[in-house]
Short mmCIF file of C-alpha atoms and ligand atoms in Angstrom, two decimals:
data_model
loop_
_atom_site.label_atom_id
_atom_site.label_comp_id
_atom_site.label_asym_id
_atom_site.label_seq_id
_atom_site.Cartn_x
_atom_site.Cartn_y
_atom_site.Cartn_z
CA MET A 639 9.18 -2.89 -22.53
CA LYS A 640 12.37 -3.89 -20.73
CA PRO A 641 12.35 -2.96 -17.04
CA SER A 642 14.76 -0.06 -16.59
CA LEU A 643 17.66 0.05 -14.15
CA GLY A 644 15.75 2.71 -12.21
CA ARG A 645 12.86 0.33 -11.69
CA TRP A 646 15.15 -2.45 -10.41
CA ALA A 647 16.87 0.04 -8.11
CA ARG A 648 13.51 1.23 -6.82
CA TRP A 649 12.23 -2.27 -6.12
CA GLY A 650 15.60 -3.31 -4.65
CA TRP A 651 15.60 -0.32 -2.32
CA LEU A 652 12.01 -0.94 -1.21
CA ILE A 653 12.53 -4.66 -0.59
CA THR A 654 15.86 -4.10 1.21
CA THR A 655 14.37 -1.44 3.48
CA ILE A 656 11.32 -3.54 4.31
CA ALA A 657 13.59 -6.52 5.02
CA MET A 658 15.82 -4.35 7.24
CA GLY A 659 12.80 -2.99 9.10
CA ALA A 660 11.41 -6.50 9.59
CA ALA A 661 14.81 -7.81 10.77
CA LEU A 662 15.08 -4.95 13.27
CA LEU A 663 11.61 -5.69 14.56
CA VAL A 664 12.21 -9.44 14.87
CA THR A 665 15.56 -8.91 16.63
CA ALA A 666 14.02 -6.50 19.14
CA TRP A 667 11.09 -8.87 19.69
CA LEU A 668 13.41 -11.81 20.32
CA GLY A 669 15.44 -9.64 22.71
CA ARG A 670 12.28 -8.79 24.61
CA GLN A 671 11.20 -12.43 24.78
CA ARG A 672 14.65 -13.43 26.00
CA ALA A 673 14.61 -10.69 28.67
CA ARG A 674 11.23 -11.96 29.84
CA ALA A 675 12.52 -15.52 30.02
CA VAL A 676 15.52 -14.35 32.05
CA THR A 677 13.34 -12.53 34.61
CA SER A 678 12.18 -15.73 36.32
CA THR A 679 15.80 -16.89 36.68
CA LEU A 680 16.74 -13.45 38.02
CA ASN A 681 13.84 -13.52 40.48
CA ARG A 682 14.87 -16.92 41.71
CA GLY A 683 18.48 -15.78 42.17
CA GLN A 684 17.44 -12.63 44.01
CA SER A 685 15.04 -14.55 46.23
CA MET A 686 17.76 -17.06 47.12
CA VAL A 687 20.10 -14.24 48.13
CA LEU A 688 17.46 -12.60 50.32
CA PHE A 689 16.29 -15.91 51.69
CA GLU A 690 19.78 -17.02 52.68
CA SER A 691 20.57 -13.63 54.18
CA VAL A 692 17.43 -13.63 56.39
CA ARG A 693 17.97 -17.25 57.32
CA GLN A 694 21.60 -16.67 58.32
CA GLN A 695 20.62 -13.80 60.55
CA SER A 696 17.75 -15.70 62.14
CA ARG A 697 20.01 -18.68 62.81
CA ALA A 698 22.14 -16.40 64.97
CA MET A 699 19.12 -15.52 67.14
CA THR A 700 18.29 -17.55 70.23
CA GLU A 701 14.85 -15.98 70.71
CA PRO A 702 12.19 -15.52 68.02
CA PRO A 703 12.74 -12.07 66.46
CA ASP A 704 10.72 -9.08 67.58
CA ARG A 705 9.29 -6.24 65.54
CA ALA A 706 12.39 -4.00 65.94
CA GLN A 707 14.72 -6.74 64.67
CA LEU A 708 12.50 -7.39 61.63
CA ASP A 709 12.29 -3.64 60.95
CA SER A 710 16.06 -3.38 60.90
CA LEU A 711 16.29 -6.47 58.63
CA LEU A 712 13.74 -4.92 56.30
CA ARG A 713 15.66 -1.64 56.19
CA LEU A 714 18.87 -3.53 55.47
CA HIS A 715 17.38 -5.16 52.36
CA GLN A 716 15.04 -2.36 51.33
CA ALA A 717 17.26 -1.29 48.44
CA ALA A 718 17.29 -4.88 47.14
CA GLY A 719 13.46 -4.74 46.99
CA LEU A 720 12.45 -6.40 50.31
CA ARG A 721 9.02 -5.06 51.30
CA TYR A 722 7.59 -7.44 53.91
CA LEU A 723 8.96 -9.91 56.41
CA ALA A 724 7.04 -12.04 58.94
CA PHE A 725 7.86 -14.93 61.28
CA PHE A 726 5.30 -17.56 62.39
CA ASP A 727 5.29 -20.16 65.12
CA SER A 728 4.51 -23.82 64.48
CA SER A 729 0.77 -23.18 64.96
CA GLY A 730 0.85 -20.57 62.16
CA ALA A 731 0.38 -17.54 64.47
CA VAL A 732 2.36 -14.40 63.59
CA ILE A 733 5.27 -13.82 65.98
CA ALA A 734 6.39 -10.53 64.45
CA GLN A 735 6.14 -8.76 61.11
CA ALA A 736 7.55 -5.69 59.36
CA GLY A 737 6.26 -3.83 56.31
CA GLU A 738 2.94 -4.34 54.53
CA ALA A 739 1.97 -7.66 52.94
CA ALA A 740 0.63 -7.47 49.38
CA SER A 741 -2.42 -9.52 50.36
CA ALA A 742 -3.72 -11.66 53.22
CA VAL A 743 -1.19 -14.19 54.48
CA HIS A 744 -2.14 -17.79 55.26
CA PRO A 745 0.91 -19.62 56.62
CA PRO A 746 1.21 -23.29 55.78
CA ALA A 747 0.57 -25.54 58.78
CA ARG A 748 3.81 -27.45 58.21
CA ARG A 749 7.25 -26.68 57.02
CA PRO A 750 7.11 -26.35 53.23
CA PRO A 751 9.15 -29.17 51.74
CA GLY A 752 12.12 -28.64 49.41
CA PRO A 753 13.67 -25.32 48.39
CA PRO A 754 11.79 -22.07 49.11
CA ALA A 755 8.66 -21.75 47.01
CA LEU A 756 8.23 -18.60 44.88
CA GLU A 757 4.79 -17.17 44.32
CA GLN A 758 3.85 -14.05 42.32
CA VAL A 759 1.48 -11.81 44.29
CA GLY A 760 0.60 -8.76 42.23
CA SER A 761 3.88 -7.05 41.40
CA ARG A 762 5.71 -8.79 44.25
CA VAL A 763 7.35 -12.16 44.68
CA ARG A 764 6.43 -14.04 47.85
CA ILE A 765 8.76 -16.66 49.43
CA TRP A 766 7.93 -19.05 52.21
CA GLY A 767 10.94 -20.22 54.16
CA PHE A 768 11.82 -22.26 57.13
CA THR A 769 14.55 -21.64 59.67
CA ALA A 770 15.82 -22.87 62.99
CA LEU A 771 17.02 -20.47 65.64
CA ALA A 772 20.26 -20.87 67.54
CA PRO A 773 19.98 -23.29 70.53
CA PRO A 774 19.25 -21.55 73.83
CA PRO A 775 22.45 -20.66 75.72
CA GLY A 776 23.75 -22.84 78.56
CA PRO A 777 26.50 -25.47 78.85
CA PRO A 778 25.77 -28.86 77.34
CA GLN A 779 24.87 -31.22 80.19
CA GLY A 780 26.84 -34.46 80.06
CA ARG A 781 25.66 -36.85 77.52
CA GLN A 782 22.31 -35.20 77.16
CA PRO A 783 21.42 -34.55 73.57
CA ALA A 784 21.93 -31.02 72.29
CA ARG A 785 19.00 -28.80 73.02
CA ALA A 786 16.41 -28.55 70.30
CA ARG A 787 16.65 -25.49 68.07
CA PRO A 788 13.28 -23.71 67.91
CA ARG A 789 11.88 -23.93 64.37
CA LEU A 790 10.01 -21.14 62.69
CA ASN A 791 8.30 -20.44 59.36
CA PHE A 792 8.94 -17.09 57.79
CA LEU A 793 7.59 -15.17 54.85
CA MET A 794 9.25 -12.54 52.66
CA GLU A 795 7.90 -10.39 49.91
CA PHE A 796 10.11 -8.44 47.55
CA GLU A 797 9.72 -6.30 44.43
CA PRO A 798 11.72 -7.85 41.58
CA LEU A 799 13.35 -4.51 40.76
CA VAL A 800 16.21 -5.82 38.61
CA ALA A 801 13.96 -8.07 36.56
CA GLU A 802 11.43 -5.27 36.15
CA ARG A 803 14.08 -2.85 34.95
CA LEU A 804 15.42 -5.44 32.51
CA ALA A 805 11.92 -6.20 31.14
CA SER A 806 11.00 -2.53 30.83
CA GLU A 807 14.28 -1.72 29.06
CA ALA A 808 13.68 -4.61 26.64
CA THR A 809 10.15 -3.31 26.00
CA GLN A 810 11.49 0.20 25.42
CA THR A 811 14.04 -1.16 22.95
CA PHE A 812 11.29 -3.08 21.19
CA VAL A 813 8.99 -0.04 20.95
CA LEU A 814 11.88 2.12 19.72
CA SER A 815 12.83 -0.50 17.13
CA ALA A 816 9.21 -0.73 15.99
CA LEU A 817 9.10 3.05 15.56
CA VAL A 818 12.40 3.09 13.67
CA ALA A 819 11.27 0.18 11.47
CA ALA A 820 7.94 1.90 10.77
CA ALA A 821 9.71 5.17 9.90
CA LEU A 822 12.15 3.30 7.67
CA ILE A 823 9.38 1.46 5.83
CA ALA A 824 7.26 4.62 5.53
CA ALA A 825 10.24 6.52 4.09
CA ALA A 826 10.90 3.71 1.60
CA VAL A 827 7.25 3.64 0.50
CA VAL A 828 7.16 7.43 0.11
CA PHE A 829 10.40 7.33 -1.90
CA TRP A 830 9.02 4.49 -4.02
CA ARG A 831 5.79 6.35 -4.75
CA LEU A 832 7.60 9.59 -5.54
CA SER A 833 9.95 7.85 -7.90
CA MET A 834 7.01 6.05 -9.58
CA LYS A 835 5.29 9.40 -10.04
CA GLN A 836 8.43 10.95 -11.42
CA GLU A 837 8.91 8.10 -13.86
CA ALA A 838 5.30 8.42 -15.05
CA THR A 839 5.74 12.18 -15.51
CA GLU A 840 8.99 11.65 -17.42
CA ARG A 841 7.34 9.02 -19.60
CA ARG A 842 4.42 11.34 -20.34
CA LEU A 843 6.72 14.26 -21.12
CA GLU A 844 8.80 12.09 -23.41
CA GLN A 845 5.68 10.87 -25.20
CA GLN A 846 4.41 14.43 -25.54
CA ARG A 847 7.77 15.51 -26.91
CA ARG A 848 7.77 12.70 -29.46
CA LEU A 849 4.18 13.40 -30.44
CA GLY A 850 4.98 17.08 -30.70
CA ALA A 851 7.90 16.41 -33.06
CA LEU A 852 5.80 13.99 -35.08
CA GLY A 853 2.95 16.50 -35.19
CA GLU A 854 5.22 19.27 -36.41
CA MET A 855 6.63 17.12 -39.15
CA SER A 856 3.15 15.93 -40.13
CA ALA A 857 1.87 19.49 -40.29
CA VAL A 858 4.70 20.57 -42.60
CA LEU A 859 4.18 17.53 -44.83
CA ALA A 860 0.41 17.93 -44.94
CA HIS A 861 0.72 21.58 -45.74
CA GLU A 862 3.19 20.96 -48.54
CA ILE A 863 1.10 18.14 -50.03
CA ARG A 864 -2.22 19.95 -49.85
CA ASN A 865 -1.87 22.46 -52.68
CA PRO A 866 -0.32 20.21 -55.33
CA LEU A 867 -2.88 17.59 -54.36
CA ALA A 868 -5.79 19.99 -54.85
CA SER A 869 -4.53 20.92 -58.32
CA LEU A 870 -3.93 17.22 -59.13
CA LYS A 871 -7.45 16.35 -58.11
CA GLY A 872 -8.97 19.32 -59.98
CA HIS A 873 -7.17 18.48 -63.18
CA ALA A 874 -8.01 14.79 -62.96
CA GLN A 875 -11.67 15.74 -62.46
CA LEU A 876 -11.57 17.98 -65.54
CA LEU A 877 -9.88 15.25 -67.53
CA ALA A 878 -12.47 12.67 -66.47
CA GLU A 879 -15.28 15.00 -67.55
CA HIS A 880 -13.72 15.31 -71.01
CA LEU A 881 -13.36 11.61 -71.55
CA ALA A 882 -16.11 9.41 -72.96
CA GLU A 883 -18.42 7.93 -70.32
CA GLY A 884 -17.57 4.30 -69.56
CA SER A 885 -14.24 4.41 -71.39
CA PRO A 886 -11.20 2.79 -69.71
CA ASP A 887 -9.40 6.17 -69.75
CA ARG A 888 -12.23 7.84 -67.84
CA ARG A 889 -12.14 5.06 -65.27
CA LYS A 890 -8.42 5.64 -64.84
CA ALA A 891 -8.89 9.41 -64.47
CA SER A 892 -11.66 8.80 -61.90
CA LEU A 893 -9.33 6.49 -60.01
CA VAL A 894 -6.84 9.34 -59.78
CA VAL A 895 -9.63 11.53 -58.35
CA THR A 896 -10.57 8.87 -55.74
CA GLU A 897 -6.98 8.36 -54.66
CA ALA A 898 -6.42 12.11 -54.50
CA GLU A 899 -9.49 12.37 -52.23
CA ARG A 900 -8.05 9.67 -50.00
CA LEU A 901 -4.80 11.60 -49.77
CA GLU A 902 -6.79 14.74 -49.02
CA ALA A 903 -8.49 12.95 -46.11
CA LEU A 904 -5.08 11.84 -44.91
CA THR A 905 -3.68 15.36 -44.97
CA GLY A 906 -6.82 16.50 -43.08
CA ASP A 907 -6.16 13.80 -40.44
CA LEU A 908 -2.52 14.80 -40.23
CA LEU A 909 -3.42 18.43 -39.70
CA ASP A 910 -5.97 17.44 -37.03
CA PHE A 911 -3.30 15.40 -35.32
CA ALA A 912 -0.76 18.19 -35.53
CA LYS A 913 -3.08 20.89 -34.21
CA SER A 914 -1.70 22.11 -30.90
CA SER A 915 -4.17 24.81 -30.01
CA PRO A 916 -4.85 25.04 -26.25
CA VAL A 917 -8.09 23.50 -24.99
CA ASP A 918 -10.98 25.89 -24.66
CA LEU A 919 -13.26 24.42 -22.00
CA GLN A 920 -16.86 25.59 -22.19
CA PRO A 921 -20.03 24.18 -20.61
CA ALA A 922 -21.43 21.60 -23.05
CA ASP A 923 -24.16 18.97 -23.05
CA PRO A 924 -22.23 15.69 -23.32
CA ALA A 925 -25.26 13.59 -24.34
CA ALA A 926 -26.09 16.02 -27.17
CA LEU A 927 -22.44 16.00 -28.27
CA VAL A 928 -22.35 12.19 -28.44
CA ALA A 929 -25.65 12.15 -30.36
CA ALA A 930 -24.35 14.72 -32.85
CA CYS A 931 -21.09 12.79 -33.39
CA ALA A 932 -23.00 9.52 -33.82
CA ASP A 933 -25.24 11.19 -36.42
CA GLU A 934 -22.19 12.54 -38.22
CA VAL A 935 -20.68 9.05 -38.44
CA ALA A 936 -23.87 7.17 -39.36
CA ARG A 937 -27.42 8.38 -38.96
CA ASP A 938 -29.31 5.86 -36.76
CA GLY A 939 -26.17 3.77 -36.71
CA PHE A 940 -25.84 3.66 -32.89
CA VAL A 941 -27.83 2.85 -29.78
CA ILE A 942 -27.28 5.73 -27.35
CA ARG A 943 -27.94 5.45 -23.62
CA ALA A 944 -27.66 8.66 -21.68
CA GLU A 945 -29.87 8.10 -18.60
CA GLY A 946 -27.11 8.84 -16.08
CA ALA A 947 -25.54 11.63 -18.13
CA PRO A 948 -24.68 14.95 -16.45
CA ARG A 949 -26.53 17.83 -18.09
CA VAL A 950 -23.42 19.96 -18.52
CA TRP A 951 -19.70 19.32 -18.48
CA ARG A 952 -16.83 21.62 -19.27
CA LEU A 953 -15.39 20.41 -22.58
CA ASP A 954 -13.70 21.70 -25.69
CA ALA A 955 -16.57 20.56 -27.90
CA ASN A 956 -14.62 20.90 -31.17
CA LEU A 957 -11.73 18.78 -29.95
CA MET A 958 -13.98 16.27 -28.21
CA ARG A 959 -15.98 15.91 -31.42
CA GLN A 960 -12.78 14.78 -33.19
CA ALA A 961 -12.06 12.21 -30.50
CA LEU A 962 -15.61 10.85 -30.42
CA THR A 963 -16.12 10.64 -34.17
CA ASN A 964 -12.90 8.66 -34.49
CA VAL A 965 -13.91 6.16 -31.81
CA LEU A 966 -17.48 5.91 -33.13
CA ARG A 967 -16.27 5.53 -36.72
CA ASN A 968 -13.94 2.69 -35.67
CA ALA A 969 -16.87 0.99 -33.90
CA ARG A 970 -19.02 1.25 -37.05
CA GLN A 971 -16.19 -0.05 -39.20
CA ALA A 972 -15.67 -3.02 -36.84
CA SER A 973 -19.40 -3.84 -36.61
CA PRO A 974 -20.77 -6.74 -38.58
CA GLU A 975 -23.79 -6.12 -40.81
CA GLY A 976 -27.03 -5.80 -38.83
CA THR A 977 -25.49 -4.76 -35.51
CA ARG A 978 -25.53 -1.30 -33.99
CA PRO A 979 -22.71 -0.27 -31.65
CA GLU A 980 -23.77 1.11 -28.26
CA ALA A 981 -22.64 4.45 -26.84
CA THR A 982 -23.30 5.39 -23.22
CA VAL A 983 -22.92 8.70 -21.42
CA GLY A 984 -22.72 8.67 -17.63
CA ARG A 985 -20.81 9.76 -14.59
CA SER A 986 -18.51 7.80 -12.29
CA ASP A 987 -16.17 8.89 -9.46
CA GLY A 988 -16.59 12.56 -10.31
CA SER A 989 -15.73 12.05 -14.00
CA LEU A 990 -17.77 12.16 -17.16
CA VAL A 991 -17.63 8.64 -18.61
CA LEU A 992 -18.33 7.84 -22.26
CA THR A 993 -18.22 4.26 -23.54
CA VAL A 994 -18.50 2.87 -27.03
CA ARG A 995 -19.08 -0.82 -27.46
CA ASP A 996 -19.35 -2.71 -30.75
CA PHE A 997 -20.08 -6.30 -31.74
CA GLY A 998 -17.04 -6.87 -33.93
CA SER A 999 -14.05 -9.13 -33.48
CA GLY A 1000 -12.60 -7.00 -30.65
CA ILE A 1001 -9.04 -5.82 -30.03
CA ALA A 1002 -6.28 -8.35 -30.54
CA PRO A 1003 -4.84 -9.40 -27.14
CA GLY A 1004 -1.82 -7.25 -26.26
CA ASP A 1005 -2.85 -4.47 -28.68
CA GLU A 1006 -4.88 -2.47 -26.12
CA LYS A 1007 -2.17 0.22 -25.80
CA ARG A 1008 -0.52 -0.06 -29.21
CA ILE A 1009 -3.66 0.91 -31.13
CA PHE A 1010 -3.32 4.44 -29.74
CA SER A 1011 0.13 4.92 -31.34
CA PRO A 1012 0.17 7.23 -34.37
CA PHE A 1013 0.11 5.37 -37.71
CA TYR A 1014 -0.74 2.02 -36.17
CA THR A 1015 -3.45 0.51 -38.34
CA THR A 1016 -4.70 -2.89 -39.44
CA ARG A 1017 -7.14 -1.48 -41.97
CA THR A 1018 -6.11 -1.32 -45.63
CA ASN A 1019 -7.39 2.21 -46.02
CA GLY A 1020 -6.62 3.41 -42.52
CA THR A 1021 -3.96 5.94 -41.62
CA GLY A 1022 -3.78 4.90 -37.99
CA LEU A 1023 -4.29 8.43 -36.71
CA GLY A 1024 -7.88 8.21 -35.43
CA LEU A 1025 -7.10 6.83 -31.97
CA ALA A 1026 -3.88 8.86 -31.66
CA VAL A 1027 -5.99 12.00 -32.14
CA ALA A 1028 -8.58 10.71 -29.64
CA LEU A 1029 -5.87 9.99 -27.06
CA ARG A 1030 -4.36 13.44 -27.44
CA VAL A 1031 -7.70 15.19 -27.15
CA VAL A 1032 -8.68 13.22 -24.04
CA GLU A 1033 -5.29 13.84 -22.43
CA LEU A 1034 -5.61 17.55 -23.15
CA HIS A 1035 -8.80 17.36 -21.08
CA GLY A 1036 -6.84 15.66 -18.28
CA GLY A 1037 -8.76 12.43 -18.88
CA THR A 1038 -8.04 8.84 -19.87
CA ILE A 1039 -9.05 6.62 -22.77
CA THR A 1040 -8.76 2.85 -22.58
CA ALA A 1041 -9.59 0.00 -24.91
CA GLY A 1042 -10.59 -3.53 -24.05
CA ASN A 1043 -12.94 -6.31 -24.97
CA HIS A 1044 -16.42 -6.99 -23.66
CA PRO A 1045 -16.83 -10.42 -22.00
CA ASP A 1046 -19.54 -11.19 -24.59
CA GLY A 1047 -17.31 -10.13 -27.48
CA GLY A 1048 -16.62 -6.87 -29.28
CA ALA A 1049 -14.42 -3.92 -28.38
CA VAL A 1050 -15.20 -1.42 -25.60
CA PHE A 1051 -13.65 2.03 -25.49
CA ARG A 1052 -13.96 4.05 -22.29
CA ILE A 1053 -13.26 7.76 -22.06
CA ALA A 1054 -13.20 9.40 -18.62
CA VAL A 1055 -12.97 13.19 -18.34
CA PRO A 1056 -12.59 14.74 -14.87
CA ALA A 1057 -14.51 17.88 -14.02
CA GLY A 1058 -12.54 20.74 -15.56
N1 ATP B 1791 -13.67 -0.91 -32.47
C1 ATP B 1791 -12.56 -1.56 -32.82
N2 ATP B 1791 -12.54 -2.91 -32.92
C2 ATP B 1791 -11.41 -3.55 -33.26
N3 ATP B 1791 -10.24 -2.95 -33.54
C3 ATP B 1791 -10.19 -1.62 -33.47
C4 ATP B 1791 -11.34 -0.84 -33.08
N4 ATP B 1791 -10.98 0.45 -33.09
C5 ATP B 1791 -9.69 0.50 -33.45
N5 ATP B 1791 -9.21 -0.74 -33.68
C6 ATP B 1791 -7.84 -1.09 -34.09
O1 ATP B 1791 -7.02 0.03 -33.86
C7 ATP B 1791 -6.34 0.42 -35.02
C8 ATP B 1791 -6.07 1.90 -34.99
O2 ATP B 1791 -7.28 2.63 -35.05
P1 ATP B 1791 -7.24 4.12 -35.57
O3 ATP B 1791 -8.61 4.66 -35.52
O4 ATP B 1791 -6.17 4.83 -34.84
O5 ATP B 1791 -6.75 3.96 -37.03
P2 ATP B 1791 -7.55 3.40 -38.24
O6 ATP B 1791 -8.98 3.30 -37.91
O7 ATP B 1791 -6.87 2.16 -38.65
O8 ATP B 1791 -7.30 4.52 -39.29
P3 ATP B 1791 -7.89 6.02 -39.30
O9 ATP B 1791 -6.72 6.89 -39.05
O10 ATP B 1791 -8.47 6.19 -40.64
O11 ATP B 1791 -8.89 6.08 -38.21
C9 ATP B 1791 -7.25 -0.02 -36.12
O12 ATP B 1791 -6.57 -0.20 -37.34
C10 ATP B 1791 -7.78 -1.34 -35.57
O13 ATP B 1791 -6.82 -2.36 -35.75
MG1 MG B 1792 -10.05 4.89 -37.12
#
């Protein structure tokens, strides 16, 4: 069957939506990664600003700062995230401090070389710096060298507020994108499943409509053929009886009788196929039903296994008998001399399961569905209605019938009927 436009549209829609969802997710993820990468640059920039600001102010001092001066410095930079500030003398002893340090502070014995070093301490960033105070006041004395500027180590801790906000916004965007992508994909999958269901329903309705039309036509034809056929057969029988035994004319008259009987069987099949009475589900013993159908087809012609069979199942026994005899008869017809097809009755996933396996040549590959079409036959005397009837009966029970081949050869038919 050619894939319909609807199917392409459905797949196209599903794939496009999944791709869009994935793209959204990847973009948001990359954005988040980039924001994280930028945070260290931001932290460094912010620390340099704070560092330079504190250093500038300390360079204006002639005396080491006291607690009040550090408090006011801390307040000045509080909004920028400054949380702790401390100055140390050359021996590493604290001169003054403001705020609370994130953890114990161990000042380096010497001036840290190079640019200020950043260190992450919990949620804070810690910076060690080095500064020189302004020279003590007093006029320069002659050629004496300028007075030494007292040198001090200092420590700052700040909360990287800007970087944190950036990272948390990027995470929020990522989570939001993930939710949107998930909703998009879920909606696409739901739409896809609904449209699959709808297509299956439409297909089934169309098939039922076609079968219905075919059934109606068959019923009219069968009905119209029946009466003239009965009179044809009756007269041919009478004629044969009047003709001399063993004469060529009697053989010809008998042939008419045989062919008329074949046509009679066909009209019977057609009427069975056309019957559209509603199913009448009644408690029935499925194992007994299978045994009775097997006997009807060929006494002792089957091996029946019914160990796992449920004792009762709601079935329309008359209809199910039609389905089973057709499948069993096919199995007998396909079986080589000396083999007995096997029929099993059991239960699986809450359904009654009946299987019929034979030891014949099996179903031709690719024919597994086609053999259920009305009038499809490969037998010279077949009408091709047996499996079409079986399919209709099983579907009327809300069940399924499938055909396949056994790995060791031979056809296997499986009928599953849900609890009704
Ligand atoms: N057990 C089987 N092994 C192999 N082929 C099978 C088997 N059962 C059915 N088939 C194939 O399926 C076709 C259709 O079967 P179906 O019973 O509908 O019609 P039929 O047996 O040909 O005629 P009738 O209407 O008289 O039953 C058969 O002609 C045969 O080709
Ligand atoms: Mg058949």
